[in-house]
């Protein structure tokens, strides 16, 4: 895949980039190794100063980088500005809290004495150079939510970004440079996916994190496993959205629209399968479909646009295949199910709700990366939970109910990295984020995220002679 900025609203190639040569890759690896030797010895105050400066610069640049993201991958520009603001928040959150999150731990005195020690302590130490393989759908946020904790822990970063967002990738490198980070602390590698394996196998790379597709995660995990290197994977999702009898149906339906089409429907944690109890099914369906029909699809630079284009022509083709397979096998399109006729240029797709979906359809098992929802009617909570878990993924889940028994059951039985009640799934710096099953492993954000790329070092002191 060429490294290029292609405007998904028009299909026009705006700029192409030459990938790094083998010699240039070696230079970047050497610079990262050298930077780590210094950065690991800095204190939290210095790291926080640098990260806060990066946050200040990003806040100043928000309008410009938002337009860059929109031009490269098509999200509405108002959503791109919100993404930049979220990154600023995460940077400042880690700058303020990293020292406390990585504070030395004192084991229980009984255990210390029983081990024969006079004292013992657990220190958190950085691992080294971390390779980040990142996706295009949140081209700023996905990187910052890794980089902020990694840099605060004393690691350094190599970014292999998606090939369709090179301008955003280069902006990130320049952002950290302007903030005052020493050369090599954060570097963007303009390379194809074929170069990832050799970089990951390089002795100077200690670990890797990947957000992306299941095949990409499998590939990186296989190489890292062969090299015995730590990885964190955040892969696909087919998140369920349960609406139960006691739900506020009007709020649930309005939120469902946003939960499905956020980021043009191209989000791992977007709700995708809407599982509704028979008692409230008709009321929810009517409101949900009406809300999806009312969305404005169009130019993502327009402030009034709700849904922009998909990120690529191939992405739209993949989505169309899933919808056509479902329709051919008996599904019903309650709205959408086609390209918007008024938008001849660009890779647009109409917000779509499919009912009468069955397990024989590909869309029942595969992730829909675009503004397409599947709608299911269930008879009771048992059926709702069974259907929610009937997926190879387990990233997050949403439940609408005011019944305490329903809440307890869903917390216990839903197979996901998160359960969000009476609201839509969202990531926040203070909450751990990640999945189970084929959605990956490990956690980002919060204290869990910053400790993923740390060595928990046990320091044991024997009794003095």
Coordinates of C-alpha atoms in Angstrom, one line a residue:
X1 CA 0.0 0.0 0.0
X2 CA 1.5 3.4 -1.0
X3 CA 2.2 6.0 1.7
X4 CA -0.1 8.8 0.6
X5 CA -2.7 11.3 1.7
X6 CA -5.8 10.6 -0.3
X7 CA -8.9 12.7 0.4
X8 CA -11.7 10.2 1.0
X9 CA -14.3 12.8 0.3
X10 CA -13.1 13.2 -3.2
X11 CA -10.8 10.3 -3.9
X12 CA -8.0 12.7 -4.9
X13 CA -4.4 11.9 -4.0
X14 CA -3.0 15.0 -2.4
X15 CA 0.5 14.0 -1.5
X16 CA 2.7 10.9 -1.7
X17 CA 5.7 10.0 0.6
X18 CA 8.8 8.0 0.0
X19 CA 9.2 5.2 2.6
X20 CA 12.4 5.2 4.7
X21 CA 15.3 3.3 3.3
X22 CA 16.9 0.4 5.1
X23 CA 19.8 2.7 6.2
X24 CA 17.4 5.3 7.5
X25 CA 15.5 2.7 9.5
X26 CA 18.8 1.7 11.1
X27 CA 19.5 5.3 12.0
X28 CA 16.1 5.6 13.7
X29 CA 16.7 2.5 15.7
X30 CA 20.1 3.8 16.8
X31 CA 18.7 7.1 17.7
X32 CA 15.9 5.4 19.8
X33 CA 18.5 3.3 21.7
X34 CA 20.6 6.4 22.4
X35 CA 17.5 8.4 23.5
X36 CA 16.4 5.6 25.9
X37 CA 19.7 5.5 27.6
X38 CA 19.2 9.1 28.7
X39 CA 15.4 9.3 29.0
X40 CA 15.1 6.4 31.4
X41 CA 17.3 8.3 33.9
X42 CA 15.2 11.5 33.9
X43 CA 12.8 12.2 36.7
X44 CA 9.1 12.5 36.6
X45 CA 9.2 16.3 36.9
X46 CA 11.2 16.6 33.7
X47 CA 9.0 14.1 31.9
X48 CA 5.9 15.9 33.0
X49 CA 7.4 19.3 31.9
X50 CA 7.9 17.9 28.4
X51 CA 4.5 16.2 28.1
X52 CA 2.7 19.3 29.4
X53 CA 4.5 21.4 26.8
X54 CA 3.4 18.9 24.1
X55 CA -0.1 19.3 25.4
X56 CA 0.1 23.1 25.2
X57 CA 1.3 22.9 21.6
X58 CA -1.4 20.5 20.5
X59 CA -4.0 22.7 22.1
X60 CA -2.7 25.6 20.0
X61 CA -2.6 23.4 16.9
X62 CA -6.0 21.8 17.3
X63 CA -7.8 23.4 14.5
X64 CA -5.0 22.8 12.0
X65 CA -4.4 19.1 12.9
X66 CA -8.2 18.5 12.9
X67 CA -8.3 19.6 9.3
X68 CA -5.4 17.3 8.5
X69 CA -7.1 14.3 10.1
X70 CA -10.3 15.0 8.2
X71 CA -8.5 15.4 4.9
X72 CA -6.6 12.1 5.5
X73 CA -9.4 9.8 6.8
X74 CA -12.7 11.6 6.5
X75 CA -14.0 12.1 10.0
X76 CA -16.2 15.2 10.5
X77 CA -14.0 18.1 11.4
X78 CA -15.9 18.8 14.6
X79 CA -15.1 15.3 15.7
X80 CA -11.5 15.8 14.8
X81 CA -11.3 18.8 17.0
X82 CA -12.8 16.8 19.8
X83 CA -10.2 14.1 19.3
X84 CA -7.4 16.7 19.6
X85 CA -8.9 18.0 22.8
X86 CA -9.1 14.5 24.2
X87 CA -5.4 14.0 23.5
X88 CA -4.6 17.2 25.3
X89 CA -6.6 15.9 28.3
X90 CA -4.8 12.6 28.3
X91 CA -1.4 14.2 28.1
X92 CA -2.0 16.4 31.1
X93 CA -3.7 13.5 33.0
X94 CA -0.5 11.4 32.7
X95 CA 1.8 14.3 33.3
X96 CA 0.1 14.9 36.6
X97 CA -0.4 11.4 37.8
X98 CA 2.4 9.2 36.4
X99 CA 4.6 9.5 39.4
X100 CA 1.9 8.3 41.7
X101 CA 0.8 5.5 39.4
X102 CA 4.4 4.2 39.3
X103 CA 5.2 4.8 42.9
X104 CA 7.3 2.2 44.7
X105 CA 5.2 -0.5 46.3
X106 CA 5.8 -1.9 49.8
X107 CA 4.9 -5.6 50.2
X108 CA 3.1 -6.6 53.4
X109 CA 5.6 -6.7 56.3
X110 CA 4.6 -10.3 57.1
X111 CA 5.6 -11.4 53.6
X112 CA 8.8 -9.4 53.8
X113 CA 9.8 -11.1 57.1
X114 CA 8.7 -14.5 55.9
X115 CA 11.0 -14.1 52.9
X116 CA 14.0 -13.6 55.1
X117 CA 14.4 -9.9 54.1
X118 CA 14.9 -7.0 56.3
X119 CA 12.9 -5.0 53.8
X120 CA 11.6 -5.3 50.2
X121 CA 10.2 -2.9 47.6
X122 CA 8.8 -3.2 44.1
X123 CA 10.0 -0.6 41.6
X124 CA 8.5 0.1 38.2
X125 CA 11.2 0.5 35.6
X126 CA 10.7 1.2 31.8
X127 CA 11.3 -1.5 29.3
X128 CA 13.0 0.5 26.6
X129 CA 12.2 1.1 22.9
X130 CA 8.5 0.4 22.2
X131 CA 7.2 0.0 18.7
X132 CA 3.6 1.2 18.1
X133 CA 1.7 0.0 15.1
X134 CA -1.3 2.3 14.9
X135 CA -4.5 2.6 12.8
X136 CA -6.0 5.4 10.8
X137 CA -9.5 5.7 12.5
X138 CA -8.4 7.8 15.5
X139 CA -5.0 8.9 14.0
X140 CA -4.1 11.2 16.9
X141 CA -5.8 9.6 19.9
X142 CA -4.6 6.1 19.3
X143 CA -1.0 7.3 19.3
X144 CA -1.3 9.7 22.2
X145 CA -3.0 7.2 24.5
X146 CA 0.1 5.0 24.0
X147 CA 2.8 7.6 23.9
X148 CA 1.8 9.7 26.9
X149 CA 2.1 6.9 29.4
X150 CA 5.0 5.2 27.7
X151 CA 7.1 8.4 27.7
X152 CA 6.1 9.3 31.3
X153 CA 7.3 5.8 32.3
X154 CA 10.7 6.5 30.7
X155 CA 10.3 4.5 27.5
X156 CA 10.8 5.9 24.1
X157 CA 8.6 5.3 21.0
X158 CA 8.8 4.3 17.4
X159 CA 5.5 4.9 15.5
X160 CA 4.6 2.9 12.5
X161 CA 1.3 4.6 11.6
X162 CA -1.3 3.6 9.0
X163 CA -0.1 4.4 5.5
X164 CA -3.1 6.6 4.7
X165 CA -2.4 9.1 7.5
X166 CA 1.2 10.1 6.9
X167 CA 0.7 13.9 7.5
X168 CA -0.8 13.1 10.9
X169 CA 2.1 10.7 11.7
X170 CA 4.7 13.3 10.8
X171 CA 2.9 16.0 12.8
X172 CA 3.1 13.8 15.9
X173 CA 6.9 13.4 15.5
X174 CA 7.2 17.2 15.0
X175 CA 4.9 17.9 18.0
X176 CA 7.2 16.0 20.4
X177 CA 10.3 17.6 18.9
X178 CA 8.9 21.1 19.3
X179 CA 8.0 20.2 22.9
X180 CA 11.7 19.7 23.7
X181 CA 12.0 15.9 23.7
X182 CA 15.5 14.9 22.9
X183 CA 16.1 13.4 19.5
X184 CA 15.0 9.8 19.2
X185 CA 12.4 9.9 22.1
X186 CA 9.5 9.8 19.6
X187 CA 10.1 9.0 16.0
X188 CA 7.7 8.3 13.1
X189 CA 8.7 5.6 10.7
X190 CA 7.2 6.0 7.2
X191 CA 7.4 2.4 6.2
X192 CA 5.1 -0.3 4.8
X193 CA 3.8 -3.2 6.8
X194 CA 6.5 -5.5 5.3
X195 CA 9.2 -3.8 7.4
X196 CA 7.5 -4.3 10.8
X197 CA 8.8 -7.8 11.4
X198 CA 12.4 -6.9 11.0
X199 CA 12.1 -3.9 13.3
X200 CA 10.2 -5.9 15.9
X201 CA 12.9 -8.6 15.8
X202 CA 15.7 -6.0 16.2
X203 CA 17.4 -6.4 19.6
X204 CA 17.0 -2.6 20.3
X205 CA 13.2 -2.9 20.4
X206 CA 11.9 -4.2 23.7
X207 CA 8.1 -4.4 23.1
X208 CA 5.2 -3.6 20.8
X209 CA 1.7 -2.3 20.9
X210 CA -0.8 -2.6 18.1
X211 CA -4.3 -1.3 17.5
X212 CA -5.8 -2.7 14.3
X213 CA -7.2 -5.7 12.6
X214 CA -7.2 -9.2 13.8
X215 CA -4.8 -10.4 11.1
X216 CA -2.4 -7.6 11.9
X217 CA -2.5 -8.4 15.6
X218 CA -1.9 -12.1 14.9
X219 CA 1.1 -11.2 12.8
X220 CA 2.7 -8.9 15.3
X221 CA 1.9 -11.3 18.2
X222 CA 3.5 -14.2 16.4
X223 CA 6.7 -12.3 15.8
X224 CA 6.9 -10.9 19.3
X225 CA 6.2 -14.3 20.7
X226 CA 9.0 -15.8 18.7
X227 CA 11.3 -13.1 20.1
X228 CA 9.7 -13.3 23.6
X229 CA 8.8 -9.6 23.6
X230 CA 5.9 -8.0 25.4
X231 CA 2.9 -7.0 23.4
X232 CA -0.4 -5.2 23.9
X233 CA -3.1 -5.7 21.3
X234 CA -6.4 -3.8 20.8
X235 CA -8.1 -5.4 17.8
X236 CA -11.6 -5.5 16.4
X237 CA -15.0 -5.3 18.2
X238 CA -18.6 -6.1 17.5
X239 CA -20.0 -4.5 20.6
X240 CA -23.5 -5.4 21.7
X241 CA -26.0 -2.7 22.8
X242 CA -28.7 -4.2 25.0
X243 CA -32.0 -2.5 25.6
X244 CA -34.1 -4.1 28.3
X245 CA -37.7 -3.5 29.5
X246 CA -36.9 -0.9 32.2
X247 CA -34.8 1.2 29.8
X248 CA -35.5 4.8 29.0
X249 CA -36.2 3.9 25.4
X250 CA -36.1 7.5 24.0
X251 CA -32.6 8.1 25.5
X252 CA -31.4 4.7 24.5
X253 CA -32.5 5.2 20.9
X254 CA -31.0 8.7 20.6
X255 CA -27.7 7.5 22.1
X256 CA -27.7 4.4 19.9
X257 CA -27.5 6.6 16.8
X258 CA -24.4 8.4 18.1
X259 CA -22.9 5.1 19.4
X260 CA -23.2 3.6 15.9
X261 CA -22.1 6.4 13.6
X262 CA -19.4 8.0 15.7
X263 CA -16.3 8.4 13.6
X264 CA -18.4 7.5 10.5
X265 CA -19.1 4.2 12.1
X266 CA -15.4 3.3 12.0
X267 CA -14.6 2.6 15.6
X268 CA -13.7 -0.6 17.3
X269 CA -15.8 0.4 20.3
X270 CA -18.8 1.7 18.4
X271 CA -22.0 -0.2 19.2
X272 CA -22.8 -2.5 16.3
X273 CA -25.3 -5.1 17.3
X274 CA -28.5 -3.7 18.9
X275 CA -30.2 -6.4 20.9
X276 CA -33.6 -5.3 22.1
X277 CA -36.2 -6.9 24.4
X278 CA -39.5 -7.7 22.7
X279 CA -41.4 -5.5 25.2
X280 CA -39.6 -2.3 23.9
X281 CA -38.5 -3.5 20.5
X282 CA -41.0 -1.6 18.3
X283 CA -40.6 1.7 20.2
X284 CA -36.8 1.5 20.1
X285 CA -36.7 0.4 16.4
X286 CA -38.9 3.3 15.3
X287 CA -36.9 5.9 17.1
X288 CA -33.6 4.4 16.2
X289 CA -34.4 4.2 12.5
X290 CA -35.8 7.7 12.4
X291 CA -32.6 9.0 14.0
X292 CA -30.4 7.2 11.5
X293 CA -32.5 8.6 8.6
X294 CA -32.1 12.2 10.0
X295 CA -28.3 12.2 9.9
X296 CA -26.6 14.5 7.5
X297 CA -24.1 12.7 5.3
X298 CA -21.7 14.9 3.3
X299 CA -18.6 17.0 3.3
X300 CA -16.7 16.3 6.5
X301 CA -15.3 19.8 6.5
X302 CA -18.9 21.1 6.9
X303 CA -19.8 21.8 10.5
X304 CA -23.3 20.5 10.0
X305 CA -22.2 17.1 8.7
X306 CA -22.9 14.1 11.0
X307 CA -21.4 11.3 8.8
X308 CA -18.5 11.7 6.4
X309 CA -17.0 9.3 3.9
X310 CA -15.4 5.9 4.8
X311 CA -11.6 6.1 4.9
X312 CA -11.0 4.2 1.7
X313 CA -12.6 2.8 -1.4
X314 CA -11.7 -0.7 -0.2
X315 CA -13.3 -0.1 3.2
X316 CA -16.6 0.9 1.5
X317 CA -16.4 -2.2 -0.8
X318 CA -15.9 -4.4 2.3
X319 CA -18.9 -2.9 4.0
X320 CA -21.1 -3.2 0.9
X321 CA -20.2 -6.9 0.7
X322 CA -21.4 -7.6 4.2
X323 CA -24.7 -5.7 3.6
X324 CA -25.3 -7.4 0.3
X325 CA -24.7 -10.8 1.8
X326 CA -27.1 -10.1 4.5
X327 CA -29.8 -8.8 2.2
X328 CA -29.4 -11.7 -0.2
X329 CA -29.9 -14.1 2.8
X330 CA -33.1 -12.5 4.0
X331 CA -32.2 -9.4 6.1
X332 CA -34.3 -6.3 5.8
X333 CA -32.9 -2.8 5.3
X334 CA -35.0 -0.5 7.5
X335 CA -33.1 2.4 6.2
X336 CA -30.0 2.9 4.0
X337 CA -28.3 -0.2 2.5
X338 CA -26.8 1.8 -0.4
X339 CA -24.5 4.6 -1.4
X340 CA -26.1 8.1 -1.1
X341 CA -27.2 9.0 -4.6
X342 CA -26.5 12.7 -4.2
X343 CA -22.8 12.1 -3.4
X344 CA -21.1 10.8 -6.6
X345 CA -17.5 11.5 -5.5
X346 CA -15.8 10.1 -2.4
X347 CA -16.4 6.9 -0.4
X348 CA -19.7 7.6 1.2
X349 CA -22.3 5.1 2.5
X350 CA -25.7 5.8 3.9
X351 CA -26.5 5.1 7.6
X352 CA -28.1 1.7 7.6
X353 CA -30.2 -0.5 9.9
X354 CA -30.6 -4.2 9.1
X355 CA -33.3 -6.3 10.8
X356 CA -34.0 -10.0 10.5
X357 CA -30.3 -10.9 10.8
X358 CA -29.5 -14.6 11.2
X359 CA -26.4 -16.5 12.2
X360 CA -25.9 -17.6 8.6
X361 CA -25.1 -14.1 7.5
X362 CA -21.5 -12.9 7.5
X363 CA -22.6 -9.7 9.2
X364 CA -23.6 -11.7 12.3
X365 CA -20.0 -12.7 12.9
X366 CA -17.9 -10.1 11.2
X367 CA -17.2 -6.5 12.3
X368 CA -18.9 -3.8 10.4
X369 CA -16.6 -0.9 10.0
X370 CA -19.0 1.8 8.8
X371 CA -22.4 3.3 9.6
X372 CA -24.3 0.0 9.5
X373 CA -26.3 -1.4 12.5
X374 CA -27.8 -4.9 13.0
X375 CA -31.0 -5.0 15.0
X376 CA -32.2 -8.1 16.9
X377 CA -35.4 -8.9 18.9
X378 CA -35.0 -11.1 22.0
X379 CA -37.6 -12.6 24.3
X380 CA -35.7 -12.2 27.6
X381 CA -32.4 -11.4 29.4
X382 CA -31.1 -14.9 28.9
X383 CA -31.4 -14.7 25.2
X384 CA -30.0 -11.2 25.2
X385 CA -26.8 -12.2 27.1
X386 CA -26.4 -15.3 24.9
X387 CA -26.7 -13.3 21.7
X388 CA -24.4 -10.6 23.1
X389 CA -21.7 -13.2 23.8
X390 CA -22.2 -14.9 20.4
X391 CA -19.2 -13.2 18.8
X392 CA -15.5 -13.9 18.5
X393 CA -14.9 -10.4 19.9
X394 CA -15.1 -9.0 23.4
X395 CA -14.1 -5.4 23.4
X396 CA -16.9 -3.5 25.2
X397 CA -20.7 -3.6 25.7
X398 CA -23.6 -1.3 26.4
X399 CA -26.7 -2.1 28.5
X400 CA -29.8 0.1 29.0
X401 CA -31.8 -0.9 32.1
X402 CA -32.9 0.5 35.5
X403 CA -33.2 -2.9 37.0
X404 CA -30.6 -3.9 39.6
X405 CA -30.9 -7.6 38.9
X406 CA -30.3 -6.9 35.2
X407 CA -27.2 -4.9 36.0
X408 CA -25.8 -7.6 38.3
X409 CA -26.4 -10.3 35.7
X410 CA -24.8 -8.3 32.9
X411 CA -21.7 -7.4 34.9
X412 CA -21.3 -11.1 35.7
X413 CA -22.0 -12.6 32.4
X414 CA -21.2 -10.3 29.5
X415 CA -17.9 -11.3 27.9
X416 CA -16.2 -8.0 27.3
X417 CA -13.5 -5.7 28.6
X418 CA -16.1 -3.1 29.6
X419 CA -19.8 -2.9 30.4
X420 CA -21.3 0.6 30.1
X421 CA -24.8 1.1 31.6
X422 CA -27.2 3.7 30.3
X423 CA -24.6 5.4 28.1
X424 CA -22.3 4.6 25.2
X425 CA -18.8 3.2 25.4
X426 CA -16.1 5.8 25.6
X427 CA -12.4 5.8 26.5
X428 CA -11.1 8.0 29.3
X429 CA -7.5 8.4 30.6
X430 CA -8.6 7.2 34.1
X431 CA -10.3 4.0 33.0
X432 CA -8.5 0.8 31.7
X433 CA -9.3 0.0 28.1
X434 CA -9.0 -3.2 26.2
X435 CA -10.7 -6.5 25.4
X436 CA -10.8 -10.2 25.6
X437 CA -11.2 -13.1 23.0
X438 CA -10.2 -11.9 19.5
X439 CA -10.4 -8.3 20.6
X440 CA -6.9 -8.7 22.0
X441 CA -5.2 -8.5 25.4
X442 CA -3.5 -6.1 27.7
X443 CA -4.9 -2.7 28.7
X444 CA -4.3 0.9 27.7
X445 CA -5.0 4.0 29.8
X446 CA -5.2 4.4 33.6
X447 CA -2.6 2.9 35.8
X448 CA -3.0 -0.4 34.1
X449 CA -1.9 1.1 30.8
X450 CA 1.2 2.9 32.1
X451 CA 2.4 -0.3 33.8
X452 CA 2.0 -2.5 30.7
X453 CA 5.5 -1.4 29.5
X454 CA 7.2 -1.4 32.8
X455 CA 9.4 -4.0 34.6
X456 CA 8.0 -4.6 38.0
X457 CA 11.3 -5.1 39.8
X458 CA 11.4 -6.8 43.1
X459 CA 14.2 -5.4 45.3
X460 CA 15.1 -7.6 48.3
X461 CA 17.3 -6.6 51.2
X462 CA 18.7 -9.3 53.4
X463 CA 19.1 -8.8 57.1
X464 CA 22.3 -6.9 58.1
X465 CA 25.1 -9.0 59.5

